[in-house]
Amino acid sequence: MEHDIRQLLAEKLCYRPKNAYETLSDAQLEEAQTYAESYKRFLDASKTEREAVKSAVKMLEKAGFVPFEPGKKYAAGDKVYFNNHGKSLCAATIGKKPVEEGVHIAAAHIDSPRLDLKPRPLYEKDDLGYFKTQYYGGVRKYQWAAIPLALHGVVVLKDGRVIDVIVGEDKAEPVLCVTDLLPHLSAEQNKRTLAEGIKGEELNLLIGSRPFKDDKASEKVKLALLELLFNKYGIVEEDFLSAELCAVPSQHARDVGLDGSMIGSYGHDDRVCSYPALTAGICTPAPETTWVVALADKEEIGSEGNTGLQSTFLEYFIKDLAEGQGGCGRRAIVNSQCLSADVNAAYDPSFPDPFEKGNSSILGKGPALTKYTGSRGKGGSNDASAEFLAKVRAVLDEAGVAWQSGCLGKVDAGGGGTVAAYVANLGVDVVDIGVPVLSMHAPFEVVSKNDVYCMHKCFEAFFRK
Ligand code: MN
Ligand code: MN
């Protein structure tokens, strides 16, 4: 009897985030599995920001969204999207309330760490052909050697023609790779720190070994590769100057675990928030308040550039929507609320040291609400207000799914930022939320299927508010 009272009291007073398996109904758990299948297809088709924009546009157009026209007056239920230079995107469905009263924003990013080709990438060394690379975003360089990589991107010719390149996804196609030393000869390399295990200038992509037939040429492998590129794409070496090509892991998204409860893939960060933002929006065709999904580029390198969220594309999109209705754009912005949706570092039982477990997110307990990111003394963080957190807590509870709170590791263990601070700079109320990820930024990141589904439900509850 006494034990029961204590238990009841504990349930009433203590905060204990539940696992999604305890929270979701059997029907929802089933739905989470189905949802994971469509998410995996999105991942495989969207390995770069350009590809993610194409996938998003396809989804949106199928659901009746049309390109946004500035100056046009949009009415409740109108569905629009704005493709920003093919690398970032805004989508919205107009609410019953005037846009001037504020919008509900879900902001996520669609770029991921990878190996970009340098502007003059092609060279030959000791009868082998290579591409020089420069890594994009925060990578642990040793993780990118000795794994199959695919080449993705575009080459833009001087006349403006865009040549799309994808090599290494289809099983019939070759892949590229960065080589590493054999254990038998790595005595010296083993003395390096892990951070220096593979150095930046050693991340060279092996791309060929077949020499050109003419035995008078000097760099015969390079020449043969240029001939191949010319025959296949019509490009010459100088065209690399106006190209954006990168190497990304060539494997496709796979179920992880003997129980298949998780998904392993390249690029969960941050497609695992981008995709649920899109699907939640598409599932909310008649909102009270206008919802806006912003899928940004360049987050991994500081949200710079005209496709990153430090630029004005989101701000102007919302202002244009409000002003098209005869409202005030500035007021629309400051009346808005935003979930800045980016992945959270899931507590890793194999590497507990950098985490403070009581404030870390746990894989499988739903999206993690994060008051502040940043590093050391919250440097570079948005640090959401208690008032806004209270509102969001209420919305998440209404969603009836698993969610938890989560900070990024121990106080002085490191740190990181998200787009939250840049959206907040506009005057918008913003808080971070995101799916917990194991092995974040690795070529193969792991998430829980239930967490991805719960993320979708959380956005849906926010957009329907
Ligand atoms: Mn991210
Ligand atoms: Mn990241």
Coordinates of C-alpha atoms and ligand atoms in Angstrom, one line a residue:
M1 CA 0.0 0.0 0.0
E2 CA 2.7 2.4 1.1
H3 CA 4.7 1.4 -2.0
D4 CA 1.8 2.2 -4.3
I5 CA 1.4 5.7 -2.8
R6 CA 5.1 6.3 -3.3
Q7 CA 4.9 5.2 -6.9
L8 CA 1.9 7.4 -7.6
L9 CA 3.6 10.3 -6.0
A10 CA 6.8 9.7 -8.1
E11 CA 4.7 9.5 -11.3
K12 CA 3.0 12.8 -10.4
L13 CA 6.1 14.7 -9.3
C14 CA 9.2 13.3 -11.2
Y15 CA 10.1 14.0 -14.8
R16 CA 11.0 10.8 -16.6
P17 CA 10.9 11.0 -20.4
K18 CA 9.4 7.7 -21.7
N19 CA 10.6 5.5 -24.5
A20 CA 8.5 5.8 -27.6
Y21 CA 7.7 2.1 -27.3
E22 CA 5.8 3.0 -24.1
T23 CA 4.2 6.1 -25.5
L24 CA 3.0 5.2 -29.0
S25 CA 0.0 3.0 -29.7
D26 CA 0.4 -0.2 -31.6
A27 CA -1.1 1.5 -34.6
Q28 CA 1.4 4.4 -34.3
L29 CA 4.3 2.0 -34.0
E30 CA 3.2 0.4 -37.2
E31 CA 2.9 3.8 -38.8
A32 CA 6.4 4.7 -37.7
Q33 CA 7.7 1.6 -39.6
T34 CA 5.9 2.7 -42.8
Y35 CA 7.0 6.3 -42.4
A36 CA 10.6 5.1 -42.0
E37 CA 10.4 3.4 -45.5
S38 CA 9.5 6.7 -47.2
Y39 CA 12.1 8.6 -45.2
K40 CA 14.8 6.1 -46.4
R41 CA 13.8 6.7 -50.0
F42 CA 14.1 10.5 -49.4
L43 CA 17.6 10.0 -47.9
D44 CA 18.8 8.0 -50.9
A45 CA 17.5 10.5 -53.4
S46 CA 18.7 13.6 -51.4
K47 CA 22.4 13.3 -50.6
T48 CA 23.2 17.0 -51.4
E49 CA 21.3 20.2 -50.8
R50 CA 20.5 20.5 -54.5
E51 CA 19.1 16.9 -54.6
A52 CA 17.2 17.6 -51.4
V53 CA 15.5 20.6 -52.9
K54 CA 14.6 18.6 -56.0
S55 CA 13.1 15.9 -53.8
A56 CA 11.2 18.5 -51.7
V57 CA 9.8 20.2 -54.8
K58 CA 8.6 16.9 -56.2
M59 CA 6.8 16.1 -52.9
L60 CA 5.3 19.6 -52.7
E61 CA 4.1 19.7 -56.3
K62 CA 2.5 16.3 -55.9
A63 CA 0.6 17.8 -53.0
G64 CA -0.5 20.8 -55.0
F65 CA 2.0 23.4 -54.1
V66 CA 3.0 26.0 -56.7
P67 CA 5.9 28.4 -57.1
F68 CA 5.5 31.5 -55.0
E69 CA 4.9 34.8 -56.8
P70 CA 6.0 37.9 -54.9
G71 CA 3.3 40.6 -54.7
K72 CA 0.5 38.2 -55.1
K73 CA -2.3 38.1 -52.5
Y74 CA -2.6 34.6 -51.0
A75 CA -5.7 33.4 -49.2
A76 CA -6.3 30.7 -46.6
G77 CA -5.4 27.2 -47.9
D78 CA -3.1 28.5 -50.7
K79 CA 0.0 26.3 -51.0
V80 CA 3.3 27.8 -52.2
Y81 CA 7.0 27.2 -52.3
F82 CA 10.1 29.3 -53.1
N83 CA 13.1 27.6 -54.6
N84 CA 16.1 29.7 -53.5
H85 CA 18.9 29.1 -56.1
G86 CA 18.2 25.4 -56.1
K87 CA 19.9 24.9 -52.8
S88 CA 17.4 26.1 -50.1
L89 CA 13.7 26.3 -50.0
C90 CA 10.7 27.8 -48.3
A91 CA 7.2 26.2 -48.4
A92 CA 4.0 27.5 -46.8
T93 CA 0.3 27.0 -46.6
I94 CA -1.6 30.1 -45.8
G95 CA -3.6 30.1 -42.6
K96 CA -7.0 31.5 -41.9
K97 CA -5.5 34.3 -39.7
P98 CA -3.7 37.1 -41.6
V99 CA 0.0 36.4 -42.1
E100 CA 0.7 39.7 -40.2
E101 CA -0.3 37.9 -37.0
G102 CA 2.7 35.7 -37.3
V103 CA 3.6 32.3 -38.8
H104 CA 4.7 29.0 -37.4
I105 CA 8.2 28.2 -38.8
A106 CA 10.0 24.9 -38.9
A107 CA 13.6 25.5 -40.0
A108 CA 16.0 22.7 -40.8
H109 CA 19.0 22.2 -43.0
I110 CA 19.7 20.0 -46.0
D111 CA 23.5 20.2 -46.4
S112 CA 25.7 17.6 -44.7
P113 CA 29.4 17.1 -44.1
R114 CA 31.2 15.6 -47.1
L115 CA 34.4 15.9 -49.3
D116 CA 34.1 18.7 -51.9
L117 CA 36.3 18.7 -55.0
K118 CA 38.8 21.5 -55.1
P119 CA 38.5 24.0 -58.1
R120 CA 41.5 22.2 -59.8
P121 CA 40.9 18.7 -58.6
L122 CA 42.4 16.4 -61.2
Y123 CA 46.0 15.1 -61.0
E124 CA 48.1 12.1 -61.6
K125 CA 50.6 10.6 -59.2
D126 CA 52.7 7.5 -59.7
D127 CA 50.4 6.1 -62.4
L128 CA 47.2 6.7 -60.5
G129 CA 44.6 9.3 -61.1
Y130 CA 43.1 11.4 -58.2
F131 CA 40.8 14.3 -57.3
K132 CA 42.0 16.7 -54.6
T133 CA 39.3 17.5 -52.0
Q134 CA 38.5 20.0 -49.3
Y135 CA 36.2 18.7 -46.6
Y136 CA 32.9 20.5 -46.1
G137 CA 31.7 20.9 -42.5
G138 CA 32.9 19.1 -39.4
V139 CA 34.3 15.7 -40.4
R140 CA 36.4 13.2 -38.4
K141 CA 38.8 12.7 -41.3
Y142 CA 39.8 9.1 -40.5
Q143 CA 36.2 8.0 -41.0
W144 CA 36.3 8.9 -44.7
A145 CA 39.1 6.6 -45.8
A146 CA 38.6 3.1 -47.1
I147 CA 34.8 3.3 -47.7
P148 CA 33.0 3.5 -51.0
L149 CA 32.2 7.0 -52.0
A150 CA 29.9 8.4 -54.8
L151 CA 30.4 11.5 -56.8
H152 CA 27.5 14.0 -56.8
G153 CA 27.0 17.5 -58.0
V154 CA 26.9 19.8 -61.0
V155 CA 29.3 21.2 -63.6
V156 CA 28.1 24.5 -65.1
L157 CA 29.5 25.4 -68.5
K158 CA 30.3 28.9 -69.6
D159 CA 27.1 29.0 -71.7
G160 CA 25.0 28.3 -68.6
R161 CA 24.3 24.7 -69.3
V162 CA 24.1 22.6 -66.1
I163 CA 25.5 19.1 -66.2
D164 CA 24.2 16.9 -63.4
V165 CA 26.6 14.3 -62.1
I166 CA 25.9 11.2 -60.0
V167 CA 28.3 8.3 -60.1
G168 CA 28.5 5.5 -57.7
E169 CA 25.0 5.0 -56.5
D170 CA 23.8 2.3 -59.0
K171 CA 25.4 -1.1 -58.3
A172 CA 26.6 -1.3 -61.9
E173 CA 28.6 2.0 -61.5
P174 CA 32.1 2.3 -60.1
V175 CA 32.7 4.1 -56.8
L176 CA 35.6 6.3 -55.6
C177 CA 37.5 6.0 -52.4
V178 CA 40.2 7.5 -50.2
T179 CA 43.0 5.0 -49.4
D180 CA 44.6 4.3 -46.1
L181 CA 47.8 2.5 -45.0
L182 CA 47.8 -1.2 -44.2
P183 CA 48.3 -2.2 -40.5
H184 CA 51.6 -3.8 -41.4
L185 CA 53.2 -0.5 -42.4
S186 CA 51.3 2.0 -40.2
A187 CA 53.7 2.1 -37.2
E188 CA 54.5 5.8 -37.8
Q189 CA 51.0 6.8 -38.8
N190 CA 49.7 5.1 -35.6
K191 CA 51.7 7.6 -33.5
R192 CA 49.5 10.4 -34.9
T193 CA 46.5 11.7 -32.9
L194 CA 43.1 10.5 -34.1
A195 CA 42.4 14.0 -35.4
E196 CA 45.5 13.7 -37.6
G197 CA 45.1 10.0 -38.5
I198 CA 44.2 11.1 -42.0
K199 CA 45.2 14.7 -42.8
G200 CA 43.2 17.1 -45.0
E201 CA 45.6 16.8 -47.9
E202 CA 45.5 13.0 -47.7
L203 CA 41.8 12.9 -48.4
N204 CA 42.5 12.3 -52.1
L205 CA 40.0 10.5 -54.1
L206 CA 41.3 7.6 -56.2
I207 CA 39.6 7.9 -59.6
G208 CA 41.6 5.9 -62.1
S209 CA 44.6 3.8 -63.1
R210 CA 44.1 3.1 -66.9
P211 CA 46.7 5.0 -69.0
F212 CA 45.9 6.7 -72.4
K213 CA 47.1 4.4 -75.2
D214 CA 49.6 6.8 -76.8
D215 CA 52.9 6.0 -75.0
K216 CA 54.4 9.5 -75.8
A217 CA 52.0 11.4 -73.5
S218 CA 53.4 12.3 -70.1
E219 CA 50.4 12.1 -67.8
K220 CA 48.7 9.3 -69.5
V221 CA 46.2 8.3 -66.7
K222 CA 45.1 11.9 -66.3
L223 CA 44.7 12.3 -70.1
A224 CA 42.7 9.1 -70.2
L225 CA 40.4 10.4 -67.4
L226 CA 39.9 13.7 -69.2
E227 CA 39.0 11.8 -72.4
L228 CA 36.5 9.8 -70.4
L229 CA 35.0 12.9 -68.8
F230 CA 34.8 14.6 -72.2
N231 CA 33.1 11.6 -73.8
K232 CA 30.6 11.2 -71.0
Y233 CA 29.8 14.8 -70.0
G234 CA 31.3 17.0 -72.7
I235 CA 33.5 18.8 -70.1
V236 CA 37.2 19.8 -70.2
E237 CA 39.5 20.3 -67.3
E238 CA 38.9 24.1 -67.0
D239 CA 35.1 23.4 -66.5
F240 CA 35.9 22.1 -63.0
L241 CA 36.4 25.8 -62.1
S242 CA 32.6 26.3 -62.3
A243 CA 31.6 23.0 -60.7
E244 CA 30.2 21.9 -57.4
L245 CA 31.1 18.2 -57.1
C246 CA 31.5 16.3 -53.9
A247 CA 32.1 12.8 -52.6
V248 CA 29.5 11.3 -50.3
P249 CA 29.1 7.8 -48.9
S250 CA 27.7 5.6 -51.7
Q251 CA 25.7 3.2 -49.4
H252 CA 22.0 3.5 -49.1
A253 CA 19.9 3.9 -46.0
R254 CA 19.6 0.6 -44.2
D255 CA 17.7 -0.7 -41.2
V256 CA 20.0 -1.1 -38.2
G257 CA 19.8 -3.6 -35.4
L258 CA 18.6 -7.2 -35.4
D259 CA 15.2 -5.8 -34.6
G260 CA 15.4 -3.3 -37.5
S261 CA 14.3 -0.5 -35.1
M262 CA 16.8 2.0 -36.3
I263 CA 18.0 3.6 -39.6
G264 CA 21.7 3.9 -40.6
S265 CA 22.5 6.4 -43.3
Y266 CA 24.6 9.2 -44.5
G267 CA 23.1 12.7 -44.0
H268 CA 20.5 12.2 -41.2
D269 CA 21.9 15.5 -40.0
D270 CA 19.7 17.2 -40.9
R271 CA 17.4 15.4 -43.3
V272 CA 15.9 13.7 -40.3
C273 CA 14.3 17.0 -39.4
S274 CA 13.8 18.3 -42.9
Y275 CA 11.8 15.4 -44.1
P276 CA 9.4 15.4 -41.1
A277 CA 9.0 19.2 -41.4
L278 CA 7.9 18.7 -45.1
T279 CA 5.5 15.8 -44.4
A280 CA 4.0 17.6 -41.4
G281 CA 3.4 20.7 -43.5
I282 CA 1.9 18.7 -46.4
C283 CA -0.4 17.0 -43.9
T284 CA -1.7 20.4 -42.6
P285 CA -3.6 21.8 -45.6
A286 CA -5.9 24.1 -43.7
P287 CA -4.0 25.7 -40.8
E288 CA -5.3 28.5 -38.5
T289 CA -1.9 30.1 -38.6
T290 CA 0.3 30.1 -41.7
W291 CA 3.0 27.5 -41.5
V292 CA 6.4 27.9 -43.2
V293 CA 9.0 25.2 -43.7
A294 CA 12.5 26.6 -44.3
L295 CA 15.1 24.1 -45.6
A296 CA 18.5 25.8 -45.5
D297 CA 21.9 25.2 -47.0
K298 CA 25.3 25.9 -45.6
E299 CA 24.5 25.2 -41.9
E300 CA 27.5 23.0 -41.7
I301 CA 29.8 25.9 -42.5
G302 CA 28.1 28.6 -40.5
S303 CA 24.9 29.3 -42.4
E304 CA 26.8 31.8 -44.7
G305 CA 26.1 32.6 -48.3
N306 CA 22.8 33.5 -50.0
T307 CA 21.4 30.0 -49.5
G308 CA 22.2 29.9 -45.7
L309 CA 20.0 31.2 -43.0
Q310 CA 22.2 34.2 -42.2
S311 CA 20.9 35.6 -45.5
T312 CA 17.4 37.1 -46.0
F313 CA 15.6 34.4 -48.0
L314 CA 13.3 33.3 -45.1
E315 CA 12.8 36.8 -43.8
Y316 CA 11.8 38.2 -47.2
F317 CA 9.6 35.2 -48.0
I318 CA 7.5 35.8 -44.9
K319 CA 7.4 39.6 -45.4
D320 CA 6.3 39.1 -49.0
L321 CA 3.5 36.8 -47.9
A322 CA 2.3 39.4 -45.3
E323 CA 2.6 42.4 -47.6
G324 CA 0.8 40.6 -50.4
Q325 CA -2.2 40.5 -48.1
G326 CA -1.8 44.2 -47.3
G327 CA -0.2 43.5 -43.9
C328 CA 3.0 44.6 -42.4
G329 CA 5.9 42.3 -43.1
R330 CA 7.9 43.4 -40.1
R331 CA 5.1 42.6 -37.7
A332 CA 4.6 39.2 -39.3
I333 CA 8.2 38.4 -38.5
V334 CA 8.2 39.5 -34.8
N335 CA 4.8 37.8 -34.3
S336 CA 6.2 34.5 -35.6
Q337 CA 7.4 31.4 -33.7
C338 CA 10.0 28.9 -34.9
L339 CA 11.1 25.4 -34.1
S340 CA 14.7 25.3 -35.2
A341 CA 14.9 21.6 -36.1
D342 CA 18.4 20.1 -36.0
V343 CA 19.7 16.8 -34.8
N344 CA 20.7 16.3 -31.1
A345 CA 23.8 14.3 -30.0
A346 CA 22.3 11.0 -28.6
Y347 CA 23.9 9.7 -25.4
D348 CA 26.3 6.9 -26.5
P349 CA 26.7 4.2 -23.8
S350 CA 30.0 3.1 -25.5
F351 CA 31.4 6.7 -25.1
P352 CA 29.8 8.1 -22.0
D353 CA 32.6 10.5 -21.0
P354 CA 31.7 13.7 -23.0
F355 CA 28.0 13.4 -22.0
E356 CA 26.2 14.5 -18.8
K357 CA 23.7 11.8 -18.8
G358 CA 20.9 13.5 -16.9
N359 CA 20.7 16.3 -19.5
S360 CA 21.4 14.2 -22.6
S361 CA 18.9 12.9 -25.2
I362 CA 18.5 9.1 -25.4
L363 CA 17.9 7.3 -28.7
G364 CA 14.3 6.2 -28.8
K365 CA 12.8 8.7 -26.4
G366 CA 11.6 11.0 -29.1
P367 CA 12.8 14.4 -30.4
A368 CA 14.9 16.4 -27.9
L369 CA 13.9 19.9 -26.9
T370 CA 17.1 22.0 -26.4
K371 CA 16.9 25.3 -24.6
Y372 CA 20.4 26.3 -25.6
T373 CA 23.3 25.0 -27.7
G374 CA 26.6 26.8 -28.0
S375 CA 29.8 26.0 -26.2
R376 CA 31.3 26.7 -22.8
G377 CA 29.2 29.6 -21.3
K378 CA 26.4 29.1 -23.9
G379 CA 28.6 31.0 -26.4
G380 CA 26.8 31.4 -29.8
S381 CA 23.6 30.1 -28.5
N382 CA 20.0 31.3 -29.0
D383 CA 19.0 30.3 -25.3
A384 CA 15.2 30.2 -25.8
S385 CA 13.0 32.0 -23.3
A386 CA 11.2 30.1 -20.6
E387 CA 7.9 31.6 -21.8
F388 CA 8.4 30.1 -25.3
L389 CA 9.6 26.8 -23.9
A390 CA 6.4 26.6 -21.8
K391 CA 4.3 27.1 -25.0
V392 CA 6.2 24.5 -26.9
R393 CA 6.0 21.9 -24.1
A394 CA 2.3 22.2 -24.1
V395 CA 2.2 21.7 -27.9
L396 CA 4.5 18.7 -27.7
D397 CA 2.4 17.1 -25.0
E398 CA -0.7 17.7 -27.1
A399 CA 1.0 15.8 -30.0
G400 CA 0.8 12.7 -27.7
V401 CA 4.2 11.3 -28.7
A402 CA 7.5 10.7 -27.0
W403 CA 9.7 13.8 -26.6
Q404 CA 12.5 14.7 -24.2
S405 CA 15.0 17.4 -23.3
G406 CA 18.6 17.2 -24.4
C407 CA 21.7 19.3 -24.2
L408 CA 24.9 18.9 -26.2
G409 CA 27.3 17.0 -23.9
K410 CA 29.2 18.1 -20.8
V411 CA 29.6 21.9 -20.2
D412 CA 33.1 22.2 -21.4
A413 CA 33.3 19.1 -23.6
G414 CA 33.0 21.0 -26.9
G415 CA 29.9 22.6 -28.4
G416 CA 28.1 23.5 -31.6
G417 CA 25.4 25.8 -33.0
T418 CA 22.3 25.6 -35.1
V419 CA 20.3 28.0 -37.3
A420 CA 18.3 29.0 -34.2
A421 CA 20.4 32.1 -33.4
Y422 CA 20.0 33.5 -37.0
V423 CA 16.2 33.1 -37.0
A424 CA 16.1 34.6 -33.5
N425 CA 18.0 37.6 -34.8
L426 CA 15.0 38.5 -36.9
G427 CA 13.0 38.9 -33.7
V428 CA 11.2 35.5 -33.9
D429 CA 10.7 33.3 -30.8
V430 CA 12.8 30.2 -31.5
V431 CA 13.7 27.0 -29.7
D432 CA 15.8 24.1 -30.9
I433 CA 14.3 20.6 -31.2
G434 CA 15.7 17.6 -33.1
V435 CA 16.0 13.9 -33.5
P436 CA 18.8 12.2 -31.4
V437 CA 21.6 10.8 -33.6
L438 CA 24.4 8.3 -32.8
S439 CA 27.7 8.8 -34.7
M440 CA 26.7 12.3 -35.9
H441 CA 28.6 13.6 -38.9
A442 CA 30.0 10.1 -39.6
P443 CA 29.5 8.6 -43.1
F444 CA 26.9 6.3 -41.4
E445 CA 24.7 8.0 -38.7
V446 CA 22.1 6.2 -36.7
V447 CA 18.6 7.3 -35.6
S448 CA 15.6 5.5 -34.1
K449 CA 12.6 5.0 -36.5
N450 CA 10.2 6.0 -33.7
D451 CA 12.0 9.2 -33.1
V452 CA 11.7 10.2 -36.8
Y453 CA 8.0 9.5 -36.7
C454 CA 7.6 11.5 -33.4
M455 CA 9.4 14.4 -35.1
H456 CA 6.7 14.4 -37.8
K457 CA 4.0 14.4 -35.2
C458 CA 5.6 17.2 -33.2
F459 CA 5.7 19.5 -36.2
E460 CA 2.2 18.6 -37.1
A461 CA 1.0 19.6 -33.6
F462 CA 2.9 22.9 -33.9
F463 CA 1.5 23.7 -37.3
R464 CA -2.0 22.9 -36.2
K465 CA -1.8 25.1 -33.2
Ligands
MN1 MN 22.7 19.9 -38.1
MN2 MN 25.8 19.0 -38.4

